[in-house]
Amino acid sequence: MDVCHEQLDAVGRPVIKRCPELAKKIDFRKGSALDTLDALIANGESGTFDFAFIDADKPNYTNYYKRCMQLLRPGGVILVDNALWSGRVCTEDKHPSTVAIDECNRFISEDPNSLNMLLNVGDGAHLAFKTRD
């Protein structure tokens, strides 16, 4: 899901097309991710996904997480990128994206429906495993 497929078309698709077995498993969606996630939920696809990768507009990270958790089956995995935002995620940094990332990290860490870990690699990654519906 992305609002623009320019980079996907230029870089991603050529690489993905080299592996036809992988390519047939990917459904590219252009448009608002929140709208797309809501449509998947409305279509009855909750509990049918194995994996979600979140790397989009930071202020919506928690919204993406909540919807992805609804779409994942128990045992599914969510990987949230930029969870440490170049090491800037701290209470002193009031940048709106930094605040949103911090709120999402806190939300995930308190979610009783997942086991999670915050990985200190690169810009950070928050890994969550859905434990129950």
JSON list of N, CA and C in Angstrom, two decimals, residues 21-85:
[
{"chain": "A", "resi": 21, "resn": "GLU", "atom": "N", "xyz": [7.42, -16.85, -8.03]},
{"chain": "A", "resi": 21, "resn": "GLU", "atom": "CA", "xyz": [6.69, -17.45, -6.91]},
{"chain": "A", "resi": 21, "resn": "GLU", "atom": "C", "xyz": [6.39, -16.41, -5.84]},
{"chain": "A", "resi": 22, "resn": "LEU", "atom": "N", "xyz": [7.30, -15.49, -5.65]},
{"chain": "A", "resi": 22, "resn": "LEU", "atom": "CA", "xyz": [7.09, -14.41, -4.70]},
{"chain": "A", "resi": 22, "resn": "LEU", "atom": "C", "xyz": [6.13, -13.38, -5.28]},
{"chain": "A", "resi": 23, "resn": "ALA", "atom": "N", "xyz": [6.33, -13.03, -6.52]},
{"chain": "A", "resi": 23, "resn": "ALA", "atom": "CA", "xyz": [5.53, -11.99, -7.16]},
{"chain": "A", "resi": 23, "resn": "ALA", "atom": "C", "xyz": [4.04, -12.29, -7.11]},
{"chain": "A", "resi": 24, "resn": "LYS", "atom": "N", "xyz": [3.66, -13.55, -7.26]},
{"chain": "A", "resi": 24, "resn": "LYS", "atom": "CA", "xyz": [2.23, -13.88, -7.27]},
{"chain": "A", "resi": 24, "resn": "LYS", "atom": "C", "xyz": [1.59, -13.77, -5.89]},
{"chain": "A", "resi": 25, "resn": "LYS", "atom": "N", "xyz": [2.41, -13.62, -4.85]},
{"chain": "A", "resi": 25, "resn": "LYS", "atom": "CA", "xyz": [1.88, -13.51, -3.48]},
{"chain": "A", "resi": 25, "resn": "LYS", "atom": "C", "xyz": [1.69, -12.05, -3.06]},
{"chain": "A", "resi": 26, "resn": "ILE", "atom": "N", "xyz": [2.10, -11.11, -3.89]},
{"chain": "A", "resi": 26, "resn": "ILE", "atom": "CA", "xyz": [2.06, -9.70, -3.52]},
{"chain": "A", "resi": 26, "resn": "ILE", "atom": "C", "xyz": [0.93, -9.00, -4.27]},
{"chain": "A", "resi": 27, "resn": "ASP", "atom": "N", "xyz": [0.14, -8.26, -3.51]},
{"chain": "A", "resi": 27, "resn": "ASP", "atom": "CA", "xyz": [-0.96, -7.48, -4.07]},
{"chain": "A", "resi": 27, "resn": "ASP", "atom": "C", "xyz": [-0.66, -6.01, -3.78]},
{"chain": "A", "resi": 28, "resn": "PHE", "atom": "N", "xyz": [-0.22, -5.29, -4.79]},
{"chain": "A", "resi": 28, "resn": "PHE", "atom": "CA", "xyz": [0.13, -3.88, -4.63]},
{"chain": "A", "resi": 28, "resn": "PHE", "atom": "C", "xyz": [-1.13, -3.04, -4.67]},
{"chain": "A", "resi": 29, "resn": "ARG", "atom": "N", "xyz": [-1.27, -2.16, -3.69]},
{"chain": "A", "resi": 29, "resn": "ARG", "atom": "CA", "xyz": [-2.43, -1.28, -3.62]},
{"chain": "A", "resi": 29, "resn": "ARG", "atom": "C", "xyz": [-1.97, 0.16, -3.61]},
{"chain": "A", "resi": 30, "resn": "LYS", "atom": "N", "xyz": [-2.56, 0.98, -4.46]},
{"chain": "A", "resi": 30, "resn": "LYS", "atom": "CA", "xyz": [-2.22, 2.40, -4.52]},
{"chain": "A", "resi": 30, "resn": "LYS", "atom": "C", "xyz": [-3.34, 3.19, -3.87]},
{"chain": "A", "resi": 31, "resn": "GLY", "atom": "N", "xyz": [-2.97, 4.05, -2.93]},
{"chain": "A", "resi": 31, "resn": "GLY", "atom": "CA", "xyz": [-3.96, 4.88, -2.25]},
{"chain": "A", "resi": 31, "resn": "GLY", "atom": "C", "xyz": [-3.66, 4.95, -0.77]},
{"chain": "A", "resi": 32, "resn": "SER", "atom": "N", "xyz": [-4.56, 5.53, -0.04]},
{"chain": "A", "resi": 32, "resn": "SER", "atom": "CA", "xyz": [-4.42, 5.70, 1.40]},
{"chain": "A", "resi": 32, "resn": "SER", "atom": "C", "xyz": [-4.37, 4.34, 2.09]},
{"chain": "A", "resi": 33, "resn": "ALA", "atom": "N", "xyz": [-3.35, 4.13, 2.90]},
{"chain": "A", "resi": 33, "resn": "ALA", "atom": "CA", "xyz": [-3.23, 2.85, 3.61]},
{"chain": "A", "resi": 33, "resn": "ALA", "atom": "C", "xyz": [-4.36, 2.68, 4.62]},
{"chain": "A", "resi": 34, "resn": "LEU", "atom": "N", "xyz": [-4.75, 3.73, 5.31]},
{"chain": "A", "resi": 34, "resn": "LEU", "atom": "CA", "xyz": [-5.85, 3.60, 6.26]},
{"chain": "A", "resi": 34, "resn": "LEU", "atom": "C", "xyz": [-7.14, 3.19, 5.56]},
{"chain": "A", "resi": 35, "resn": "ASP", "atom": "N", "xyz": [-7.41, 3.81, 4.40]},
{"chain": "A", "resi": 35, "resn": "ASP", "atom": "CA", "xyz": [-8.61, 3.43, 3.64]},
{"chain": "A", "resi": 35, "resn": "ASP", "atom": "C", "xyz": [-8.52, 1.98, 3.16]},
{"chain": "A", "resi": 36, "resn": "THR", "atom": "N", "xyz": [-7.34, 1.58, 2.71]},
{"chain": "A", "resi": 36, "resn": "THR", "atom": "CA", "xyz": [-7.16, 0.21, 2.22]},
{"chain": "A", "resi": 36, "resn": "THR", "atom": "C", "xyz": [-7.30, -0.79, 3.36]},
{"chain": "A", "resi": 37, "resn": "LEU", "atom": "N", "xyz": [-6.71, -0.50, 4.51]},
{"chain": "A", "resi": 37, "resn": "LEU", "atom": "CA", "xyz": [-6.83, -1.40, 5.66]},
{"chain": "A", "resi": 37, "resn": "LEU", "atom": "C", "xyz": [-8.29, -1.50, 6.11]},
{"chain": "A", "resi": 38, "resn": "ASP", "atom": "N", "xyz": [-8.98, -0.36, 6.16]},
{"chain": "A", "resi": 38, "resn": "ASP", "atom": "CA", "xyz": [-10.39, -0.37, 6.53]},
{"chain": "A", "resi": 38, "resn": "ASP", "atom": "C", "xyz": [-11.22, -1.19, 5.55]},
{"chain": "A", "resi": 39, "resn": "ALA", "atom": "N", "xyz": [-10.90, -1.09, 4.27]},
{"chain": "A", "resi": 39, "resn": "ALA", "atom": "CA", "xyz": [-11.63, -1.87, 3.26]},
{"chain": "A", "resi": 39, "resn": "ALA", "atom": "C", "xyz": [-11.37, -3.37, 3.44]},
{"chain": "A", "resi": 40, "resn": "LEU", "atom": "N", "xyz": [-10.14, -3.75, 3.75]},
{"chain": "A", "resi": 40, "resn": "LEU", "atom": "CA", "xyz": [-9.84, -5.16, 3.99]},
{"chain": "A", "resi": 40, "resn": "LEU", "atom": "C", "xyz": [-10.63, -5.69, 5.18]},
{"chain": "A", "resi": 41, "resn": "ILE", "atom": "N", "xyz": [-10.70, -4.90, 6.23]},
{"chain": "A", "resi": 41, "resn": "ILE", "atom": "CA", "xyz": [-11.46, -5.29, 7.42]},
{"chain": "A", "resi": 41, "resn": "ILE", "atom": "C", "xyz": [-12.94, -5.41, 7.07]},
{"chain": "A", "resi": 42, "resn": "ALA", "atom": "N", "xyz": [-13.47, -4.41, 6.35]},
{"chain": "A", "resi": 42, "resn": "ALA", "atom": "CA", "xyz": [-14.88, -4.42, 5.95]},
{"chain": "A", "resi": 42, "resn": "ALA", "atom": "C", "xyz": [-15.20, -5.61, 5.05]},
{"chain": "A", "resi": 43, "resn": "ASN", "atom": "N", "xyz": [-14.22, -6.07, 4.28]},
{"chain": "A", "resi": 43, "resn": "ASN", "atom": "CA", "xyz": [-14.41, -7.21, 3.39]},
{"chain": "A", "resi": 43, "resn": "ASN", "atom": "C", "xyz": [-14.30, -8.55, 4.11]},
{"chain": "A", "resi": 44, "resn": "GLY", "atom": "N", "xyz": [-14.16, -8.52, 5.43]},
{"chain": "A", "resi": 44, "resn": "GLY", "atom": "CA", "xyz": [-14.10, -9.74, 6.21]},
{"chain": "A", "resi": 44, "resn": "GLY", "atom": "C", "xyz": [-12.75, -10.43, 6.21]},
{"chain": "A", "resi": 45, "resn": "GLU", "atom": "N", "xyz": [-11.68, -9.69, 5.97]},
{"chain": "A", "resi": 45, "resn": "GLU", "atom": "CA", "xyz": [-10.36, -10.30, 5.90]},
{"chain": "A", "resi": 45, "resn": "GLU", "atom": "C", "xyz": [-9.59, -10.28, 7.22]},
{"chain": "A", "resi": 46, "resn": "SER", "atom": "N", "xyz": [-10.26, -9.90, 8.31]},
{"chain": "A", "resi": 46, "resn": "SER", "atom": "CA", "xyz": [-9.61, -9.91, 9.62]},
{"chain": "A", "resi": 46, "resn": "SER", "atom": "C", "xyz": [-9.16, -11.33, 9.95]},
{"chain": "A", "resi": 47, "resn": "GLY", "atom": "N", "xyz": [-7.98, -11.43, 10.53]},
{"chain": "A", "resi": 47, "resn": "GLY", "atom": "CA", "xyz": [-7.45, -12.73, 10.94]},
{"chain": "A", "resi": 47, "resn": "GLY", "atom": "C", "xyz": [-6.91, -13.59, 9.82]},
{"chain": "A", "resi": 48, "resn": "THR", "atom": "N", "xyz": [-6.64, -12.99, 8.65]},
{"chain": "A", "resi": 48, "resn": "THR", "atom": "CA", "xyz": [-6.19, -13.80, 7.51]},
{"chain": "A", "resi": 48, "resn": "THR", "atom": "C", "xyz": [-4.77, -13.48, 7.05]},
{"chain": "A", "resi": 49, "resn": "PHE", "atom": "N", "xyz": [-4.13, -12.51, 7.65]},
{"chain": "A", "resi": 49, "resn": "PHE", "atom": "CA", "xyz": [-2.79, -12.11, 7.21]},
{"chain": "A", "resi": 49, "resn": "PHE", "atom": "C", "xyz": [-1.72, -12.66, 8.14]},
{"chain": "A", "resi": 50, "resn": "ASP", "atom": "N", "xyz": [-0.54, -12.92, 7.58]},
{"chain": "A", "resi": 50, "resn": "ASP", "atom": "CA", "xyz": [0.58, -13.44, 8.35]},
{"chain": "A", "resi": 50, "resn": "ASP", "atom": "C", "xyz": [1.59, -12.37, 8.74]},
{"chain": "A", "resi": 51, "resn": "PHE", "atom": "N", "xyz": [1.68, -11.30, 7.95]},
{"chain": "A", "resi": 51, "resn": "PHE", "atom": "CA", "xyz": [2.75, -10.33, 8.15]},
{"chain": "A", "resi": 51, "resn": "PHE", "atom": "C", "xyz": [2.29, -8.94, 7.73]},
{"chain": "A", "resi": 52, "resn": "ALA", "atom": "N", "xyz": [2.72, -7.94, 8.48]},
{"chain": "A", "resi": 52, "resn": "ALA", "atom": "CA", "xyz": [2.50, -6.54, 8.11]},
{"chain": "A", "resi": 52, "resn": "ALA", "atom": "C", "xyz": [3.78, -5.76, 8.38]},
{"chain": "A", "resi": 53, "resn": "PHE", "atom": "N", "xyz": [4.11, -4.89, 7.45]},
{"chain": "A", "resi": 53, "resn": "PHE", "atom": "CA", "xyz": [5.28, -4.01, 7.58]},
{"chain": "A", "resi": 53, "resn": "PHE", "atom": "C", "xyz": [4.77, -2.58, 7.57]},
{"chain": "A", "resi": 54, "resn": "ILE", "atom": "N", "xyz": [5.08, -1.83, 8.62]},
{"chain": "A", "resi": 54, "resn": "ILE", "atom": "CA", "xyz": [4.61, -0.45, 8.73]},
{"chain": "A", "resi": 54, "resn": "ILE", "atom": "C", "xyz": [5.80, 0.49, 8.60]},
{"chain": "A", "resi": 55, "resn": "ASP", "atom": "N", "xyz": [5.74, 1.33, 7.57]},
{"chain": "A", "resi": 55, "resn": "ASP", "atom": "CA", "xyz": [6.77, 2.35, 7.33]},
{"chain": "A", "resi": 55, "resn": "ASP", "atom": "C", "xyz": [6.11, 3.42, 6.50]},
{"chain": "A", "resi": 56, "resn": "ALA", "atom": "N", "xyz": [5.29, 4.24, 7.15]},
{"chain": "A", "resi": 56, "resn": "ALA", "atom": "CA", "xyz": [4.51, 5.23, 6.42]},
{"chain": "A", "resi": 56, "resn": "ALA", "atom": "C", "xyz": [4.52, 6.54, 7.20]},
{"chain": "A", "resi": 57, "resn": "ASP", "atom": "N", "xyz": [3.45, 7.31, 7.01]},
{"chain": "A", "resi": 57, "resn": "ASP", "atom": "CA", "xyz": [3.40, 8.59, 7.72]},
{"chain": "A", "resi": 57, "resn": "ASP", "atom": "C", "xyz": [3.35, 8.32, 9.23]},
{"chain": "A", "resi": 58, "resn": "LYS", "atom": "N", "xyz": [4.34, 8.84, 9.91]},
{"chain": "A", "resi": 58, "resn": "LYS", "atom": "CA", "xyz": [4.56, 8.52, 11.34]},
{"chain": "A", "resi": 58, "resn": "LYS", "atom": "C", "xyz": [3.37, 8.87, 12.23]},
{"chain": "A", "resi": 59, "resn": "PRO", "atom": "N", "xyz": [2.66, 9.99, 12.02]},
{"chain": "A", "resi": 59, "resn": "PRO", "atom": "CA", "xyz": [1.53, 10.28, 12.90]},
{"chain": "A", "resi": 59, "resn": "PRO", "atom": "C", "xyz": [0.44, 9.21, 12.92]},
{"chain": "A", "resi": 60, "resn": "ASN", "atom": "N", "xyz": [0.39, 8.36, 11.91]},
{"chain": "A", "resi": 60, "resn": "ASN", "atom": "CA", "xyz": [-0.62, 7.29, 11.87]},
{"chain": "A", "resi": 60, "resn": "ASN", "atom": "C", "xyz": [-0.09, 5.92, 12.27]},
{"chain": "A", "resi": 61, "resn": "TYR", "atom": "N", "xyz": [1.13, 5.85, 12.76]},
{"chain": "A", "resi": 61, "resn": "TYR", "atom": "CA", "xyz": [1.71, 4.55, 13.13]},
{"chain": "A", "resi": 61, "resn": "TYR", "atom": "C", "xyz": [0.78, 3.74, 14.04]},
{"chain": "A", "resi": 62, "resn": "THR", "atom": "N", "xyz": [0.24, 4.34, 15.08]},
{"chain": "A", "resi": 62, "resn": "THR", "atom": "CA", "xyz": [-0.62, 3.59, 16.00]},
{"chain": "A", "resi": 62, "resn": "THR", "atom": "C", "xyz": [-1.90, 3.15, 15.30]},
{"chain": "A", "resi": 63, "resn": "ASN", "atom": "N", "xyz": [-2.45, 3.98, 14.43]},
{"chain": "A", "resi": 63, "resn": "ASN", "atom": "CA", "xyz": [-3.64, 3.59, 13.66]},
{"chain": "A", "resi": 63, "resn": "ASN", "atom": "C", "xyz": [-3.34, 2.40, 12.75]},
{"chain": "A", "resi": 64, "resn": "TYR", "atom": "N", "xyz": [-2.18, 2.44, 12.09]},
{"chain": "A", "resi": 64, "resn": "TYR", "atom": "CA", "xyz": [-1.79, 1.31, 11.24]},
{"chain": "A", "resi": 64, "resn": "TYR", "atom": "C", "xyz": [-1.63, 0.04, 12.07]},
{"chain": "A", "resi": 65, "resn": "TYR", "atom": "N", "xyz": [-0.97, 0.19, 13.22]},
{"chain": "A", "resi": 65, "resn": "TYR", "atom": "CA", "xyz": [-0.74, -0.97, 14.09]},
{"chain": "A", "resi": 65, "resn": "TYR", "atom": "C", "xyz": [-2.08, -1.60, 14.50]},
{"chain": "A", "resi": 66, "resn": "LYS", "atom": "N", "xyz": [-3.01, -0.80, 14.96]},
{"chain": "A", "resi": 66, "resn": "LYS", "atom": "CA", "xyz": [-4.31, -1.32, 15.40]},
{"chain": "A", "resi": 66, "resn": "LYS", "atom": "C", "xyz": [-5.03, -2.07, 14.29]},
{"chain": "A", "resi": 67, "resn": "ARG", "atom": "N", "xyz": [-5.04, -1.51, 13.11]},
{"chain": "A", "resi": 67, "resn": "ARG", "atom": "CA", "xyz": [-5.72, -2.16, 11.99]},
{"chain": "A", "resi": 67, "resn": "ARG", "atom": "C", "xyz": [-4.99, -3.43, 11.56]},
{"chain": "A", "resi": 68, "resn": "CYS", "atom": "N", "xyz": [-3.67, -3.36, 11.52]},
{"chain": "A", "resi": 68, "resn": "CYS", "atom": "CA", "xyz": [-2.90, -4.54, 11.13]},
{"chain": "A", "resi": 68, "resn": "CYS", "atom": "C", "xyz": [-3.09, -5.67, 12.14]},
{"chain": "A", "resi": 69, "resn": "MET", "atom": "N", "xyz": [-3.16, -5.34, 13.42]},
{"chain": "A", "resi": 69, "resn": "MET", "atom": "CA", "xyz": [-3.41, -6.36, 14.44]},
{"chain": "A", "resi": 69, "resn": "MET", "atom": "C", "xyz": [-4.75, -7.04, 14.19]},
{"chain": "A", "resi": 70, "resn": "GLN", "atom": "N", "xyz": [-5.73, -6.27, 13.77]},
{"chain": "A", "resi": 70, "resn": "GLN", "atom": "CA", "xyz": [-7.05, -6.84, 13.47]},
{"chain": "A", "resi": 70, "resn": "GLN", "atom": "C", "xyz": [-6.97, -7.78, 12.26]},
{"chain": "A", "resi": 71, "resn": "LEU", "atom": "N", "xyz": [-6.14, -7.44, 11.30]},
{"chain": "A", "resi": 71, "resn": "LEU", "atom": "CA", "xyz": [-6.03, -8.24, 10.08]},
{"chain": "A", "resi": 71, "resn": "LEU", "atom": "C", "xyz": [-5.16, -9.48, 10.25]},
{"chain": "A", "resi": 72, "resn": "LEU", "atom": "N", "xyz": [-4.25, -9.47, 11.24]},
{"chain": "A", "resi": 72, "resn": "LEU", "atom": "CA", "xyz": [-3.34, -10.61, 11.44]},
{"chain": "A", "resi": 72, "resn": "LEU", "atom": "C", "xyz": [-4.05, -11.78, 12.10]},
{"chain": "A", "resi": 73, "resn": "ARG", "atom": "N", "xyz": [-3.61, -12.96, 11.76]},
{"chain": "A", "resi": 73, "resn": "ARG", "atom": "CA", "xyz": [-4.03, -14.16, 12.48]},
{"chain": "A", "resi": 73, "resn": "ARG", "atom": "C", "xyz": [-3.16, -14.28, 13.72]},
{"chain": "A", "resi": 74, "resn": "PRO", "atom": "N", "xyz": [-3.61, -15.01, 14.75]},
{"chain": "A", "resi": 74, "resn": "PRO", "atom": "CA", "xyz": [-2.71, -15.25, 15.88]},
{"chain": "A", "resi": 74, "resn": "PRO", "atom": "C", "xyz": [-1.43, -15.93, 15.38]},
{"chain": "A", "resi": 75, "resn": "GLY", "atom": "N", "xyz": [-0.31, -15.46, 15.85]},
{"chain": "A", "resi": 75, "resn": "GLY", "atom": "CA", "xyz": [0.99, -15.94, 15.37]},
{"chain": "A", "resi": 75, "resn": "GLY", "atom": "C", "xyz": [1.57, -15.06, 14.29]},
{"chain": "A", "resi": 76, "resn": "GLY", "atom": "N", "xyz": [0.76, -14.13, 13.76]},
{"chain": "A", "resi": 76, "resn": "GLY", "atom": "CA", "xyz": [1.23, -13.21, 12.74]},
{"chain": "A", "resi": 76, "resn": "GLY", "atom": "C", "xyz": [2.19, -12.18, 13.33]},
{"chain": "A", "resi": 77, "resn": "VAL", "atom": "N", "xyz": [2.90, -11.50, 12.44]},
{"chain": "A", "resi": 77, "resn": "VAL", "atom": "CA", "xyz": [3.97, -10.59, 12.86]},
{"chain": "A", "resi": 77, "resn": "VAL", "atom": "C", "xyz": [3.78, -9.22, 12.22]},
{"chain": "A", "resi": 78, "resn": "ILE", "atom": "N", "xyz": [4.04, -8.20, 13.03]},
{"chain": "A", "resi": 78, "resn": "ILE", "atom": "CA", "xyz": [4.09, -6.82, 12.53]},
{"chain": "A", "resi": 78, "resn": "ILE", "atom": "C", "xyz": [5.50, -6.31, 12.77]},
{"chain": "A", "resi": 79, "resn": "LEU", "atom": "N", "xyz": [6.08, -5.68, 11.75]},
{"chain": "A", "resi": 79, "resn": "LEU", "atom": "CA", "xyz": [7.37, -5.04, 11.88]},
{"chain": "A", "resi": 79, "resn": "LEU", "atom": "C", "xyz": [7.17, -3.55, 11.61]},
{"chain": "A", "resi": 80, "resn": "VAL", "atom": "N", "xyz": [7.43, -2.73, 12.63]},
{"chain": "A", "resi": 80, "resn": "VAL", "atom": "CA", "xyz": [7.31, -1.28, 12.50]},
{"chain": "A", "resi": 80, "resn": "VAL", "atom": "C", "xyz": [8.70, -0.69, 12.32]},
{"chain": "A", "resi": 81, "resn": "ASP", "atom": "N", "xyz": [8.92, -0.05, 11.17]},
{"chain": "A", "resi": 81, "resn": "ASP", "atom": "CA", "xyz": [10.23, 0.51, 10.86]},
{"chain": "A", "resi": 81, "resn": "ASP", "atom": "C", "xyz": [10.38, 1.90, 11.48]},
{"chain": "A", "resi": 82, "resn": "ASN", "atom": "N", "xyz": [11.61, 2.35, 11.61]},
{"chain": "A", "resi": 82, "resn": "ASN", "atom": "CA", "xyz": [11.95, 3.68, 12.15]},
{"chain": "A", "resi": 82, "resn": "ASN", "atom": "C", "xyz": [11.46, 3.87, 13.58]},
{"chain": "A", "resi": 83, "resn": "ALA", "atom": "N", "xyz": [11.42, 2.80, 14.36]},
{"chain": "A", "resi": 83, "resn": "ALA", "atom": "CA", "xyz": [10.89, 2.86, 15.72]},
{"chain": "A", "resi": 83, "resn": "ALA", "atom": "C", "xyz": [11.78, 3.66, 16.67]},
{"chain": "A", "resi": 84, "resn": "LEU", "atom": "N", "xyz": [13.01, 3.91, 16.29]},
{"chain": "A", "resi": 84, "resn": "LEU", "atom": "CA", "xyz": [13.90, 4.74, 17.11]},
{"chain": "A", "resi": 84, "resn": "LEU", "atom": "C", "xyz": [14.27, 6.05, 16.39]},
{"chain": "A", "resi": 85, "resn": "TRP", "atom": "N", "xyz": [13.80, 6.19, 15.17]},
{"chain": "A", "resi": 85, "resn": "TRP", "atom": "CA", "xyz": [13.86, 7.47, 14.44]},
{"chain": "A", "resi": 85, "resn": "TRP", "atom": "C", "xyz": [15.22, 8.14, 14.57]}
]
